[in-house]
PDB file of C-alpha atoms in Angstrom:
ATOM      1  CA  MET V   1     -16.963  13.683 -31.141  1.00 49.00           C
ATOM      2  CA  ILE V   2     -16.863  10.559 -28.984  1.00 68.00           C
ATOM      3  CA  GLY V   3     -19.664   8.018 -29.208  1.00 67.00           C
ATOM      4  CA  PRO V   4     -21.354   5.819 -26.623  1.00 76.00           C
ATOM      5  CA  GLN V   5     -19.369   3.576 -24.310  1.00 89.00           C
ATOM      6  CA  VAL V   6     -19.722  -0.074 -25.338  1.00 93.00           C
ATOM      7  CA  LEU V   7     -18.389  -3.540 -24.596  1.00 96.00           C
ATOM      8  CA  THR V   8     -17.005  -5.034 -27.802  1.00 96.00           C
ATOM      9  CA  LEU V   9     -17.250  -8.722 -28.638  1.00 95.00           C
ATOM     10  CA  GLN V  10     -15.769 -10.744 -31.465  1.00 93.00           C
ATOM     11  CA  ILE V  11     -17.546 -13.584 -33.246  1.00 91.00           C
ATOM     12  CA  ASP V  12     -15.361 -15.095 -35.956  1.00 91.00           C
ATOM     13  CA  SER V  13     -13.881 -11.944 -37.535  1.00 90.00           C
ATOM     14  CA  ASP V  14     -16.942  -9.755 -36.908  1.00 90.00           C
ATOM     15  CA  LEU V  15     -17.211  -7.098 -34.200  1.00 92.00           C
ATOM     16  CA  PHE V  16     -20.328  -6.590 -32.097  1.00 93.00           C
ATOM     17  CA  ALA V  17     -21.060  -4.151 -29.288  1.00 94.00           C
ATOM     18  CA  LEU V  18     -23.329  -3.936 -26.262  1.00 93.00           C
ATOM     19  CA  PRO V  19     -24.110  -0.798 -24.252  1.00 92.00           C
ATOM     20  CA  VAL V  20     -21.907  -0.856 -21.141  1.00 94.00           C
ATOM     21  CA  ALA V  21     -24.802   0.380 -19.012  1.00 92.00           C
ATOM     22  CA  ARG V  22     -26.626  -2.934 -19.588  1.00 92.00           C
ATOM     23  CA  VAL V  23     -23.640  -5.161 -18.673  1.00 96.00           C
ATOM     24  CA  GLN V  24     -23.640  -6.407 -15.071  1.00 95.00           C
ATOM     25  CA  GLU V  25     -20.483  -8.494 -15.191  1.00 96.00           C
ATOM     26  CA  ILE V  26     -18.295 -10.749 -17.305  1.00 97.00           C
ATOM     27  CA  LEU V  27     -17.687 -14.303 -16.133  1.00 97.00           C
ATOM     28  CA  ASP V  28     -15.473 -17.165 -17.197  1.00 96.00           C
ATOM     29  CA  LEU V  29     -17.467 -19.986 -18.730  1.00 95.00           C
ATOM     30  CA  ALA V  30     -18.839 -22.152 -15.927  1.00 90.00           C
ATOM     31  CA  PRO V  31     -20.881 -25.349 -15.871  1.00 92.00           C
ATOM     32  CA  PHE V  32     -24.603 -24.777 -16.220  1.00 92.00           C
ATOM     33  CA  LEU V  33     -27.756 -26.779 -15.612  1.00 94.00           C
ATOM     34  CA  LYS V  34     -29.290 -27.930 -18.906  1.00 93.00           C
ATOM     35  CA  VAL V  35     -33.054 -27.499 -19.076  1.00 88.00           C
ATOM     36  CA  PRO V  36     -35.014 -30.011 -21.187  1.00 89.00           C
ATOM     37  CA  HIS V  37     -37.206 -28.731 -24.035  1.00 86.00           C
ATOM     38  CA  TRP V  38     -35.664 -25.270 -24.185  1.00 86.00           C
ATOM     39  CA  PRO V  39     -34.805 -23.855 -27.631  1.00 86.00           C
ATOM     40  CA  THR V  40     -31.311 -24.693 -28.895  1.00 88.00           C
ATOM     41  CA  HIS V  41     -29.928 -21.181 -28.259  1.00 88.00           C
ATOM     42  CA  LEU V  42     -30.959 -21.383 -24.564  1.00 90.00           C
ATOM     43  CA  LEU V  43     -28.176 -23.536 -23.145  1.00 94.00           C
ATOM     44  CA  GLY V  44     -29.289 -23.733 -19.519  1.00 93.00           C
ATOM     45  CA  VAL V  45     -29.072 -21.918 -16.197  1.00 94.00           C
ATOM     46  CA  ILE V  46     -26.151 -20.723 -14.066  1.00 94.00           C
ATOM     47  CA  ASP V  47     -26.153 -19.408 -10.530  1.00 93.00           C
ATOM     48  CA  VAL V  48     -25.013 -15.783 -10.341  1.00 93.00           C
ATOM     49  CA  ARG V  49     -24.827 -14.630  -6.725  1.00 90.00           C
ATOM     50  CA  GLY V  50     -27.824 -16.718  -5.680  1.00 90.00           C
ATOM     51  CA  THR V  51     -30.006 -15.966  -8.710  1.00 88.00           C
ATOM     52  CA  GLY V  52     -30.724 -18.349 -11.585  1.00 89.00           C
ATOM     53  CA  VAL V  53     -29.670 -16.748 -14.878  1.00 91.00           C
ATOM     54  CA  ALA V  54     -30.456 -18.203 -18.310  1.00 90.00           C
ATOM     55  CA  VAL V  55     -27.439 -18.783 -20.587  1.00 94.00           C
ATOM     56  CA  VAL V  56     -27.989 -17.824 -24.247  1.00 92.00           C
ATOM     57  CA  ASP V  57     -25.490 -18.859 -26.942  1.00 94.00           C
ATOM     58  CA  LEU V  58     -25.001 -15.687 -28.993  1.00 92.00           C
ATOM     59  CA  ARG V  59     -23.739 -17.623 -32.033  1.00 91.00           C
ATOM     60  CA  LEU V  60     -26.854 -19.806 -32.125  1.00 90.00           C
ATOM     61  CA  LEU V  61     -29.170 -16.863 -31.443  1.00 88.00           C
ATOM     62  CA  LEU V  62     -27.665 -15.071 -34.454  1.00 86.00           C
ATOM     63  CA  GLY V  63     -28.161 -18.168 -36.627  1.00 85.00           C
ATOM     64  CA  LEU V  64     -24.459 -19.067 -36.826  1.00 87.00           C
ATOM     65  CA  ALA V  65     -23.035 -22.576 -36.607  1.00 90.00           C
ATOM     66  CA  PRO V  66     -21.937 -23.714 -33.142  1.00 92.00           C
ATOM     67  CA  LYS V  67     -18.265 -23.486 -32.268  1.00 93.00           C
ATOM     68  CA  PRO V  68     -16.361 -25.326 -29.521  1.00 95.00           C
ATOM     69  CA  ASP V  69     -15.634 -23.331 -26.382  1.00 95.00           C
ATOM     70  CA  ASP V  70     -12.043 -22.326 -25.662  1.00 96.00           C
ATOM     71  CA  ALA V  71     -10.089 -20.343 -23.070  1.00 96.00           C
ATOM     72  CA  ALA V  72     -11.465 -17.037 -24.438  1.00 96.00           C
ATOM     73  CA  THR V  73     -15.157 -18.027 -24.141  1.00 97.00           C
ATOM     74  CA  ARG V  74     -16.988 -15.744 -21.708  1.00 98.00           C
ATOM     75  CA  LEU V  75     -20.429 -15.174 -20.251  1.00 98.00           C
ATOM     76  CA  VAL V  76     -21.593 -11.560 -20.405  1.00 97.00           C
ATOM     77  CA  VAL V  77     -24.326 -11.075 -17.803  1.00 96.00           C
ATOM     78  CA  LEU V  78     -26.801  -8.455 -19.002  1.00 93.00           C
ATOM     79  CA  ARG V  79     -29.628  -6.597 -17.327  1.00 87.00           C
ATOM     80  CA  LEU V  80     -32.810  -6.493 -19.392  1.00 82.00           C
ATOM     81  CA  ASP V  81     -35.913  -4.504 -18.530  1.00 78.00           C
ATOM     82  CA  THR V  82     -38.964  -6.623 -19.347  1.00 74.00           C
ATOM     83  CA  PRO V  83     -42.700  -6.100 -18.783  1.00 73.00           C
ATOM     84  CA  ARG V  84     -42.384  -8.516 -15.840  1.00 74.00           C
ATOM     85  CA  GLY V  85     -39.475  -6.618 -14.293  1.00 74.00           C
ATOM     86  CA  PRO V  86     -35.671  -6.669 -14.502  1.00 76.00           C
ATOM     87  CA  LEU V  87     -34.094  -9.853 -15.794  1.00 78.00           C
ATOM     88  CA  GLY V  88     -30.527 -11.125 -16.010  1.00 84.00           C
ATOM     89  CA  ILE V  89     -29.411 -13.088 -19.071  1.00 90.00           C
ATOM     90  CA  ALA V  90     -25.899 -14.434 -19.666  1.00 94.00           C
ATOM     91  CA  LEU V  91     -24.741 -14.251 -23.290  1.00 95.00           C
ATOM     92  CA  LYS V  92     -22.130 -16.884 -24.131  1.00 96.00           C
ATOM     93  CA  THR V  93     -19.689 -15.306 -26.555  1.00 96.00           C
ATOM     94  CA  GLU V  94     -16.410 -16.496 -27.974  1.00 94.00           C
ATOM     95  CA  ARG V  95     -14.338 -13.415 -27.168  1.00 96.00           C
ATOM     96  CA  VAL V  96     -14.769 -10.215 -25.143  1.00 98.00           C
ATOM     97  CA  LEU V  97     -12.441  -7.495 -26.406  1.00 96.00           C
ATOM     98  CA  GLU V  98     -12.715  -4.257 -24.444  1.00 95.00           C
ATOM     99  CA  VAL V  99     -14.816  -1.469 -23.016  1.00 95.00           C
ATOM    100  CA  THR V 100     -14.391   1.404 -25.437  1.00 92.00           C
ATOM    101  CA  GLU V 101     -16.145   4.268 -27.164  1.00 89.00           C
ATOM    102  CA  LEU V 102     -17.310   4.290 -30.743  1.00 84.00           C
ATOM    103  CA  ASP V 103     -15.708   6.732 -33.147  1.00 81.00           C
ATOM    104  CA  GLY V 104     -18.701   9.063 -33.059  1.00 73.00           C
ATOM    105  CA  PRO V 105     -22.252   9.412 -31.811  1.00 70.00           C
ATOM    106  CA  LYS V 106     -23.800   8.530 -35.175  1.00 70.00           C
ATOM    107  CA  GLN V 107     -25.010   5.012 -35.890  1.00 73.00           C
ATOM    108  CA  ASP V 108     -25.896   3.996 -39.417  1.00 72.00           C
ATOM    109  CA  PRO V 109     -28.946   1.834 -40.061  1.00 71.00           C
ATOM    110  CA  LEU V 110     -28.506  -1.607 -41.561  1.00 69.00           C
ATOM    111  CA  PRO V 111     -28.627  -1.495 -45.365  1.00 69.00           C
ATOM    112  CA  GLU V 112     -31.907  -2.601 -46.943  1.00 65.00           C
ATOM    113  CA  THR V 113     -31.488  -6.168 -48.176  1.00 59.00           C
ATOM    114  CA  GLY V 114     -35.023  -7.357 -48.815  1.00 48.00           C
ATOM    115  CA  MET V 115     -34.489 -10.063 -46.190  1.00 46.00           C
ATOM    116  CA  ALA V 116     -37.117 -10.949 -43.612  1.00 45.00           C
ATOM    117  CA  ASP V 117     -37.576  -8.399 -40.827  1.00 48.00           C
ATOM    118  CA  GLY V 118     -36.486 -11.014 -38.269  1.00 49.00           C
ATOM    119  CA  VAL V 119     -32.875 -10.732 -39.425  1.00 49.00           C
ATOM    120  CA  SER V 120     -32.554  -7.075 -38.463  1.00 64.00           C
ATOM    121  CA  ARG V 121     -34.094  -7.501 -35.002  1.00 71.00           C
ATOM    122  CA  PHE V 122     -30.664  -8.399 -33.614  1.00 81.00           C
ATOM    123  CA  VAL V 123     -28.811  -5.265 -34.759  1.00 84.00           C
ATOM    124  CA  ALA V 124     -29.797  -1.730 -33.726  1.00 82.00           C
ATOM    125  CA  GLY V 125     -27.330  -0.088 -36.104  1.00 83.00           C
ATOM    126  CA  LEU V 126     -23.755   0.075 -37.311  1.00 87.00           C
ATOM    127  CA  GLY V 127     -21.053   2.053 -35.555  1.00 87.00           C
ATOM    128  CA  ARG V 128     -17.323   2.349 -36.128  1.00 87.00           C
ATOM    129  CA  ARG V 129     -14.281   1.754 -33.963  1.00 87.00           C
ATOM    130  CA  ASP V 130     -10.865   2.624 -35.379  1.00 86.00           C
ATOM    131  CA  GLY V 131     -12.475   2.688 -38.822  1.00 85.00           C
ATOM    132  CA  LYS V 132     -13.906  -0.853 -38.545  1.00 88.00           C
ATOM    133  CA  LEU V 133     -17.633  -1.569 -38.674  1.00 89.00           C
ATOM    134  CA  VAL V 134     -19.197  -2.649 -35.383  1.00 91.00           C
ATOM    135  CA  ALA V 135     -22.716  -4.114 -35.203  1.00 89.00           C
ATOM    136  CA  MET V 136     -24.606  -2.680 -32.230  1.00 90.00           C
ATOM    137  CA  LEU V 137     -26.687  -5.503 -30.755  1.00 91.00           C
ATOM    138  CA  ASP V 138     -30.312  -4.599 -30.018  1.00 86.00           C
ATOM    139  CA  LEU V 139     -30.872  -6.053 -26.553  1.00 84.00           C
ATOM    140  CA  ASP V 140     -34.522  -4.997 -26.503  1.00 78.00           C
ATOM    141  CA  GLY V 141     -35.314  -6.616 -29.853  1.00 75.00           C
ATOM    142  CA  MET V 142     -33.181  -9.741 -29.953  1.00 72.00           C
ATOM    143  CA  PHE V 143     -35.006 -11.830 -27.359  1.00 64.00           C
ATOM    144  CA  ASP V 144     -38.466 -13.092 -28.308  1.00 57.00           C
ATOM    145  CA  ALA V 145     -41.283 -13.541 -25.784  1.00 57.00           C
ATOM    146  CA  GLU V 146     -40.644 -17.298 -25.442  1.00 58.00           C
ATOM    147  CA  THR V 147     -36.973 -16.754 -24.579  1.00 61.00           C
ATOM    148  CA  LEU V 148     -37.843 -14.047 -22.045  1.00 58.00           C
ATOM    149  CA  ASP V 149     -40.530 -16.228 -20.444  1.00 62.00           C
ATOM    150  CA  GLN V 150     -38.120 -19.150 -20.083  1.00 59.00           C
ATOM    151  CA  ALA V 151     -35.365 -16.881 -18.767  1.00 55.00           C
ATOM    152  CA  GLN V 152     -37.825 -15.392 -16.266  1.00 59.00           C
ATOM    153  CA  GLY V 153     -38.549 -18.957 -15.115  1.00 60.00           C
ATOM    154  CA  ALA V 154     -34.806 -19.515 -14.603  1.00 56.00           C
ATOM    155  CA  LYS V 155     -34.693 -16.442 -12.366  1.00 56.00           C
ATOM    156  CA  ALA V 156     -37.414 -17.908 -10.169  1.00 53.00           C
ATOM    157  CA  ALA V 157     -35.543 -21.212  -9.830  1.00 52.00           C
TER     158      ALA V 157
END
């Protein structure tokens, strides 16, 4: 049985996936306006078709060390549904692979590790593609209220 359609991303050697239905578009990395006093993972604001969209560094959001941008770096513009209405956020990621389907409809939960609950808020579950593990990013859980408030402010700009 075929699983959900996803956009796969690569960070280092790890595979991540986002639901295709939440992806608006994929852009080449473009200059962005840096906003003072924003958290480190919020890089700034870009203009996407006349709307200010906050740029979030996925590596930094996940707690990974920064990495220099290269020709494969992309911005994945996502649509989030928030209590204040729809919101666009651009995830900066080092490599976009493909739109594909997971090997099956079943997602496994993350194994219990005894780590703080905050670690698991980024991953909704584990799927498989061609036998390799793929971490399904939890778009509804990965952005805290402060990030959403600041991103909402970028939209108004």
